[in-house]
Coordinates of C-alpha atoms and ligand atoms in Angstrom, one line a residue:
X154 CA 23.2 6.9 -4.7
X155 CA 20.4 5.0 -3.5
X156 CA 21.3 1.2 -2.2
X157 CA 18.9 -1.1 -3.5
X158 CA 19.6 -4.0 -1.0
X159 CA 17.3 -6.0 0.9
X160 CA 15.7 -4.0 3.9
X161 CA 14.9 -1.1 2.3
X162 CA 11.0 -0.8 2.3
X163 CA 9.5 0.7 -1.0
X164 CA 6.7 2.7 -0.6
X165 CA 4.9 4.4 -3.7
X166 CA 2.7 7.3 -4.3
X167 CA 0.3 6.4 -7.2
X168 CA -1.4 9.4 -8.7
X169 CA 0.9 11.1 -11.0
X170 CA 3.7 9.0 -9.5
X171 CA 3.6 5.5 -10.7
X172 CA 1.7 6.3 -13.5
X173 CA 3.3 9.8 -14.7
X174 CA 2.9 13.5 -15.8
X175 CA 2.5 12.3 -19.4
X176 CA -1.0 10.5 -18.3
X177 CA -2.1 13.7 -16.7
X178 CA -6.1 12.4 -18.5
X179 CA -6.2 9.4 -16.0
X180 CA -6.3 11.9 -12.6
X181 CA -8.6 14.6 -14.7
X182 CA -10.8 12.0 -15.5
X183 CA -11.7 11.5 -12.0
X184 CA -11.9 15.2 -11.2
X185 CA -14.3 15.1 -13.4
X186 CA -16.3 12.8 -11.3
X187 CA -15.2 14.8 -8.4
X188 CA -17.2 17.7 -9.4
X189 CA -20.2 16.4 -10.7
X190 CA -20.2 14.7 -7.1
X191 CA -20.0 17.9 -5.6
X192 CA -22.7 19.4 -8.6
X193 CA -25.1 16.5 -7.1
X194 CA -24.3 17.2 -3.5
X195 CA -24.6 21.0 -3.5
X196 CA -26.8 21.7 -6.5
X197 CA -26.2 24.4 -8.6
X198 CA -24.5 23.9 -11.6
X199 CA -20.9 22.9 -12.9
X200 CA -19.5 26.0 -12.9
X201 CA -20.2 27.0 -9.4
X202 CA -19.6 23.2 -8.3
X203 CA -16.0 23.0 -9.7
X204 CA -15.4 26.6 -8.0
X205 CA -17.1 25.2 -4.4
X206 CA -14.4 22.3 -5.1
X207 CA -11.4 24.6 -5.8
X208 CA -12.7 26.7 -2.0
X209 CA -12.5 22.9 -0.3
X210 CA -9.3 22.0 -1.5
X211 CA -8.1 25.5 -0.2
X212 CA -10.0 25.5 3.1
X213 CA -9.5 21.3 3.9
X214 CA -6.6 20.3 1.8
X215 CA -8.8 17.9 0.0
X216 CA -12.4 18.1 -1.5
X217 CA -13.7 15.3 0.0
X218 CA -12.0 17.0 3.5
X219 CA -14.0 19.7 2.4
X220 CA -17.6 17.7 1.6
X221 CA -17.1 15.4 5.0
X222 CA -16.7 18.9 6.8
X223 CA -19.1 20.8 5.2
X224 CA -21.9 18.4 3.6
X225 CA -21.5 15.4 6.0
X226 CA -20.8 13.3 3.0
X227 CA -20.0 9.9 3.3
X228 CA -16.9 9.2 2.2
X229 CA -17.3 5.4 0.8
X230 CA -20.5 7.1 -1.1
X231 CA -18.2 9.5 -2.7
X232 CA -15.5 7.3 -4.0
X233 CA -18.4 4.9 -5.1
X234 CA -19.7 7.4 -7.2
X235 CA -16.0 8.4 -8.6
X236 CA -15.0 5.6 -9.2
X237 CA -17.4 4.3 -11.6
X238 CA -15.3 2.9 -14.1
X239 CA -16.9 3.5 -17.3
X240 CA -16.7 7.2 -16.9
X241 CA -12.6 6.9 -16.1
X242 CA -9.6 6.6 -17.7
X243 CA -6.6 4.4 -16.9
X244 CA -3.0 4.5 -17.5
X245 CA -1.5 2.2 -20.2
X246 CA 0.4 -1.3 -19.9
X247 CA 4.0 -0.7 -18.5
X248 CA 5.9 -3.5 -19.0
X249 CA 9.1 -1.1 -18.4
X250 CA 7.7 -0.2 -14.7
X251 CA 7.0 -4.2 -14.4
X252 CA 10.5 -5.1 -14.6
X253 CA 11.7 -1.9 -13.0
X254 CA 9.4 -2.6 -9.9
X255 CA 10.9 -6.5 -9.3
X256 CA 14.4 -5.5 -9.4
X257 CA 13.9 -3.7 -6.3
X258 CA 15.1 -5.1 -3.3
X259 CA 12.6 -4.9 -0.5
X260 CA 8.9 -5.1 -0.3
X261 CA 6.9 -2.3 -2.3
X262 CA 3.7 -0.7 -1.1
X263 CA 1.5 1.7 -2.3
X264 CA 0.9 4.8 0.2
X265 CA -1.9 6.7 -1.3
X266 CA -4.8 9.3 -0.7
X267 CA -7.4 7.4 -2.6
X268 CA -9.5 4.6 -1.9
X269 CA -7.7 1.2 -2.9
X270 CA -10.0 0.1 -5.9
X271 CA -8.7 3.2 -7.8
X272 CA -4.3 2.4 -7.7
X273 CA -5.6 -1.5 -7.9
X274 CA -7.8 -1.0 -10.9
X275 CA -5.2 1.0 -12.1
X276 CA -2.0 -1.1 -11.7
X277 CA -3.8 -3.9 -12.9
X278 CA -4.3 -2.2 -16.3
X279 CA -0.6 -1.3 -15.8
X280 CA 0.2 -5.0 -15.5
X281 CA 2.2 -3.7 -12.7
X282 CA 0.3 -5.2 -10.0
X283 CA 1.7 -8.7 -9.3
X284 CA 5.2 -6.3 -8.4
X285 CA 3.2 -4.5 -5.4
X286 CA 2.9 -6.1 -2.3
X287 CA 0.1 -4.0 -0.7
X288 CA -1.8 -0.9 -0.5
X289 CA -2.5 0.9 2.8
X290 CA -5.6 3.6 1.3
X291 CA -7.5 6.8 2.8
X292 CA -10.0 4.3 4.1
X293 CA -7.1 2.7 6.1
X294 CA -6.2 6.3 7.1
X295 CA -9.1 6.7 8.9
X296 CA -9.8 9.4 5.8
X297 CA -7.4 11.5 7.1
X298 CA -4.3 10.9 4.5
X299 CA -1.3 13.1 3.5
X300 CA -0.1 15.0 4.9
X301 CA -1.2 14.8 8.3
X302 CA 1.2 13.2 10.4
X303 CA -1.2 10.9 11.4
X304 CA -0.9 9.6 8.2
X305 CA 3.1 8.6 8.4
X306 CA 2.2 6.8 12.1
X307 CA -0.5 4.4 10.9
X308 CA 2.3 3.9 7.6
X309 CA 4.9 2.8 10.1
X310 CA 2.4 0.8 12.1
X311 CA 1.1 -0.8 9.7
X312 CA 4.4 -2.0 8.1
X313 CA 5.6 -2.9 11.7
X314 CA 2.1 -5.1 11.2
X315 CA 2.6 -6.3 8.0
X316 CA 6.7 -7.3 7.5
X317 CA 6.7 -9.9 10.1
X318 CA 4.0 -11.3 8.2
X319 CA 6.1 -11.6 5.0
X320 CA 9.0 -13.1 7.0
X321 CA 10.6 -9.6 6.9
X322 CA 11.4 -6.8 9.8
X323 CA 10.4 -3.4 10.2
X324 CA 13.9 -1.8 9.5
X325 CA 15.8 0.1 12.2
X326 CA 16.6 2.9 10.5
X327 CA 14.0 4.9 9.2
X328 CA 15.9 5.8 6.3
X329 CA 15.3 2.6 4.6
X330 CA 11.5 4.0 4.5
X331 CA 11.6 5.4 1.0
X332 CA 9.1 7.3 -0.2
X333 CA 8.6 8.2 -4.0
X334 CA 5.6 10.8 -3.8
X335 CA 5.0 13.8 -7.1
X336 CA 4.3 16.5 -4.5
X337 CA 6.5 18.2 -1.9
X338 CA 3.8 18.7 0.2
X339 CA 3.4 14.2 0.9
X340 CA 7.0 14.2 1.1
X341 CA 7.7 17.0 3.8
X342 CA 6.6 14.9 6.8
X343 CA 8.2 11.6 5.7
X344 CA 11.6 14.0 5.5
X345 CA 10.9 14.9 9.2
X346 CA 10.4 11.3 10.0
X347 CA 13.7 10.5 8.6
X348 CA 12.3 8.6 5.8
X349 CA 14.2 8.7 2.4
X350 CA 12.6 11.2 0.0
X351 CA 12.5 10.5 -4.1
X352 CA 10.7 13.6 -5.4
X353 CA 9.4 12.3 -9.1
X354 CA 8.5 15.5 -10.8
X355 CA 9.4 17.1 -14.0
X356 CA 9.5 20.4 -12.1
X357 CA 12.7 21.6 -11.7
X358 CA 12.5 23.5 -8.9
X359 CA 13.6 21.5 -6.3
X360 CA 14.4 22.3 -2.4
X361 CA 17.4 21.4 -0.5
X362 CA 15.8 18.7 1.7
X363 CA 15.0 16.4 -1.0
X364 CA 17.2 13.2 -1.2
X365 CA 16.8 12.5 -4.3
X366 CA 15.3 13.6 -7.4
X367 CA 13.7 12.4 -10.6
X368 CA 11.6 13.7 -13.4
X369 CA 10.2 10.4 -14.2
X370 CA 9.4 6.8 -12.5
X371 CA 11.4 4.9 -15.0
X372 CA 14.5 7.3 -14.1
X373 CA 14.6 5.4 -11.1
X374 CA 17.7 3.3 -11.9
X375 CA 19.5 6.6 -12.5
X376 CA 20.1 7.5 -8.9
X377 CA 20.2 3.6 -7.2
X378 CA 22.9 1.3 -6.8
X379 CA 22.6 -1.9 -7.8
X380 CA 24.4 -4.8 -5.3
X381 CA 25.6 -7.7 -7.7
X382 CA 25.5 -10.7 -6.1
Ligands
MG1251 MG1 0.3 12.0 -6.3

């Protein structure tokens, strides 16, 4: 079981991990931006756009890798133009996340490969935002994000940063780093790190490395252990 005490740091995924599977509209709404970005960087039209975008997530891991690489795109411009809100959706109020969120011990921070106006915008229509205590983004990643390496080190620096701030210390052990990420791929490298893994994904295919396993945020409580005081 997982020890929800005081000195475990809580770091979140947000795409398809703090909001869920069920709200798979809110991440296809912005790759629909995504390839009318590339449609109005490359020309052409959808069709062939969306397919350059599936070749860039191949070749770069991302498709703004891809368009930085490729199309000397400026990265701010792009998430400017995804991020347009009128042409997104957003997940719903969680008021079950809310409570879920402040009984954890520990300071929670979201660890994400988007810019931070997306998981704000979003977790503020979640009503979920007051629980989080920061957001380190892509932009903060130098726009190189999971899962480089890189992007675990500038993580642990910037939490050895950011705790003393809040009156806390960066733990000892890096197993008190937990990491709740939807894809295996983000959650590799924190493994190697020694960083706790929760993989939440309804797949059910799961590999022996994984700590812990959950189809669902809100199955959280399932596998932690709660210290009465
Ligand atoms: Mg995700």
């Amino acid at each position: 079981m997982l020890q929800n005490v005081p000195g475990k740091i809580w770091l979140f995924d947000y795409d398809l991990t703090l909001y869920g599977e069920e709200e798979r509209c809110v991440i296809n709404s912005l790759d629909h931006r995504i390839s009318l970005f590339v449609q109005k960087t490359v020309g052409g039209d959808f069709k062939s756009a969306h397919k350059i975008r599936t070749d860039y997530l191949e070749r770069f891991g991302t498709t703004l890798a891809g368009l930085m690489a490729m199309n000397q795109v400026d990265p701010d411009e792009f998430f400017d133009f995804i991020h347009q809100p009128e042409y997104l959706i957003y997940p719903k109020k969680a008021p079950k996340k809310l409570k879920l969120l402040q009984s954890l011990e520990g300071p929670r921070f979201v660890f994400t490969n988007g810019r931070h106006d997306w998981s704000e915008a979003g977790m503020a229509h979640m009503g979920i935002d007051s629980a989080i205590d920061g957001v380190l983004d892509l932009k903060q990643l130098g726009w190189v994000g999971k899962p480089h390496d890189s992007a675990y080190q500038k993580m642990e620096h910037w939490l050895s940063e950011k705790l003393p701030s809040m009156g806390r210390s960066m733990p000892k052990d890096s197993h008190d780093i937990i990491l709740l990420e939807d894809s295996l791929r983000n959650l590799e490298p924190a493994h190697r790190r020694g960083w706790t893994t929760v993989y939440v994904n309804p797949e059910s295919d799961v590999p022996d490395w994984v700590d812990y396993h959950i189809s669902h945020l809100l199955e959280l409580p399932t596998i932690l252990e709660i210290f009465e005081n």
